[in-house]
Amino acid sequence: METRRFVRAALDLWGVTGDELDSAVLVVSELAGNAAVHGRTVMRVSLRLDPQRLRVEVSDFGMRPTSALPASSRGEGGDEHGRGLFIVECLTEWIECRKTAASHSVSVSLRVSDRADRCRSGTGRTGTGSGRHGGLPPAAASSAGL
């Protein structure tokens, strides 16, 4: 719930609205849910808004042993699990998964409307998680599990 509020607040302030906002919140919620279930103890959600795309990265860190990255599935046959990455794949331009000894990260890109007043060409909006950038809320946050 906290992750969805963070994403909705940041994107609302950045001028992302309607279906684009709802899709981004759903994508981040699915990725954060996977990180909480399959990942480690600390999670970071990073957002970057460029003129025509929103880049999202969800990473988990910590000492807990990790399982393999979850597989994408249509969740057919009444199974209530396994649909998350399929939904993410349907709503995004691309998805990239990286696994290191220290973390798992999933990065995606969502297409958003080009609004010149929202984001000047060549200048993405982002943040560091501990401060503000360009008057925007932090675009990276850490949470100890969800």
XYZ file of C-alpha atoms in Angstrom:
146
model
C 0.000 0.000 0.000
C 2.804 2.424 0.890
C 4.522 1.827 -2.454
C 1.340 2.568 -4.411
C 0.830 5.819 -2.492
C 4.438 6.872 -3.164
C 4.129 6.163 -6.902
C 0.711 7.807 -7.221
C 1.880 10.948 -5.372
C 5.083 11.313 -7.415
C 3.392 10.732 -10.767
C 0.460 12.970 -9.896
C 2.885 15.775 -9.083
C 4.730 15.094 -12.350
C 1.480 15.392 -14.336
C 1.002 11.724 -15.239
C -2.760 11.112 -15.195
C -5.545 8.755 -16.216
C -4.761 5.342 -17.666
C -1.025 6.109 -17.714
C -1.068 6.733 -13.956
C -3.183 3.643 -13.264
C -0.944 1.424 -15.423
C 2.215 2.696 -13.732
C 0.771 2.124 -10.253
C -0.307 -1.415 -11.228
C 3.114 -2.232 -12.727
C 5.005 -0.985 -9.664
C 2.577 -2.786 -7.355
C 3.140 -6.088 -9.185
C 6.929 -5.673 -9.190
C 7.027 -4.644 -5.526
C 4.772 -7.571 -4.629
C 7.154 -9.979 -6.373
C 10.117 -8.417 -4.579
C 8.344 -8.752 -1.231
C 7.378 -12.401 -1.811
C 10.415 -13.706 -3.698
C 13.096 -11.221 -2.691
C 15.107 -10.107 0.252
C 14.462 -7.888 3.236
C 14.984 -4.335 1.880
C 13.382 -2.911 -1.255
C 13.961 0.227 -3.352
C 11.560 1.640 -5.928
C 13.051 4.143 -8.385
C 11.131 6.224 -10.909
C 12.465 8.355 -13.750
C 10.214 10.410 -15.999
C 11.524 11.349 -19.431
C 9.481 13.238 -22.054
C 7.763 10.118 -23.465
C 8.546 7.340 -21.023
C 8.516 6.403 -17.401
C 11.335 4.140 -16.278
C 10.766 2.063 -13.160
C 13.215 -0.089 -11.234
C 12.348 -2.253 -8.251
C 15.316 -3.770 -6.419
C 15.558 -5.935 -3.330
C 18.623 -6.201 -1.097
C 19.549 -8.015 2.079
C 20.864 -11.229 3.509
C 17.948 -13.619 2.969
C 18.651 -16.373 0.434
C 16.721 -15.766 -2.745
C 14.792 -17.974 -5.089
C 14.909 -17.705 -8.847
C 13.175 -14.775 -10.467
C 9.489 -15.634 -10.898
C 8.454 -16.767 -14.355
C 5.869 -14.958 -16.418
C 2.605 -16.850 -16.733
C -0.912 -16.148 -17.883
C -2.114 -17.718 -14.640
C -4.390 -20.080 -16.519
C -6.358 -22.882 -14.949
C -7.681 -20.933 -11.981
C -4.246 -20.374 -10.446
C -4.329 -17.144 -8.444
C -0.560 -16.676 -8.693
C 1.809 -16.160 -11.591
C -0.003 -13.397 -13.463
C 2.083 -10.458 -12.209
C 4.933 -10.490 -14.721
C 2.491 -11.279 -17.537
C 0.528 -8.132 -16.613
C 3.764 -6.139 -16.400
C 4.855 -7.411 -19.837
C 1.503 -6.383 -21.338
C 1.685 -2.835 -19.945
C 5.341 -2.030 -20.609
C 7.618 -1.497 -23.606
C 10.347 -3.727 -22.203
C 11.333 -5.542 -19.043
C 14.826 -6.390 -17.828
C 15.720 -8.606 -14.861
C 19.149 -8.558 -13.229
C 20.387 -10.767 -10.422
C 23.635 -10.227 -8.514
C 24.956 -11.609 -5.253
C 23.732 -8.455 -3.510
C 20.383 -7.775 -5.197
C 17.631 -8.552 -7.657
C 16.412 -5.720 -9.880
C 13.592 -5.522 -12.384
C 13.517 -2.502 -14.695
C 10.685 -1.578 -17.052
C 9.729 1.254 -19.364
C 6.181 2.546 -19.793
C 5.197 4.880 -22.604
C 3.606 8.136 -21.437
C 2.177 11.111 -23.317
C 4.664 13.771 -24.362
C 3.655 16.884 -22.476
C 6.178 19.673 -23.065
C 5.024 21.577 -19.985
C 5.592 18.513 -17.803
C 9.111 17.631 -18.781
C 11.449 19.639 -21.004
C 13.147 17.710 -23.791
C 16.305 15.980 -22.644
C 15.741 16.507 -18.925
C 14.332 13.579 -17.052
C 12.843 14.015 -13.617
C 14.189 11.796 -10.932
C 15.199 11.860 -7.292
C 17.524 10.296 -4.802
C 15.229 9.047 -2.077
C 16.589 11.394 0.542
C 15.879 14.769 -0.950
C 14.128 16.708 -3.669
C 15.125 17.363 -7.255
C 13.509 20.189 -9.165
C 10.838 20.602 -6.487
C 9.615 17.046 -6.987
C 9.124 14.375 -4.354
C 11.915 11.840 -4.002
C 11.731 9.450 -6.937
C 13.450 6.618 -5.117
C 12.384 5.117 -1.835
C 13.429 2.286 0.419
C 11.146 0.100 2.429
C 11.776 -2.894 4.682
C 9.428 -5.317 2.959
C 5.792 -4.663 2.104
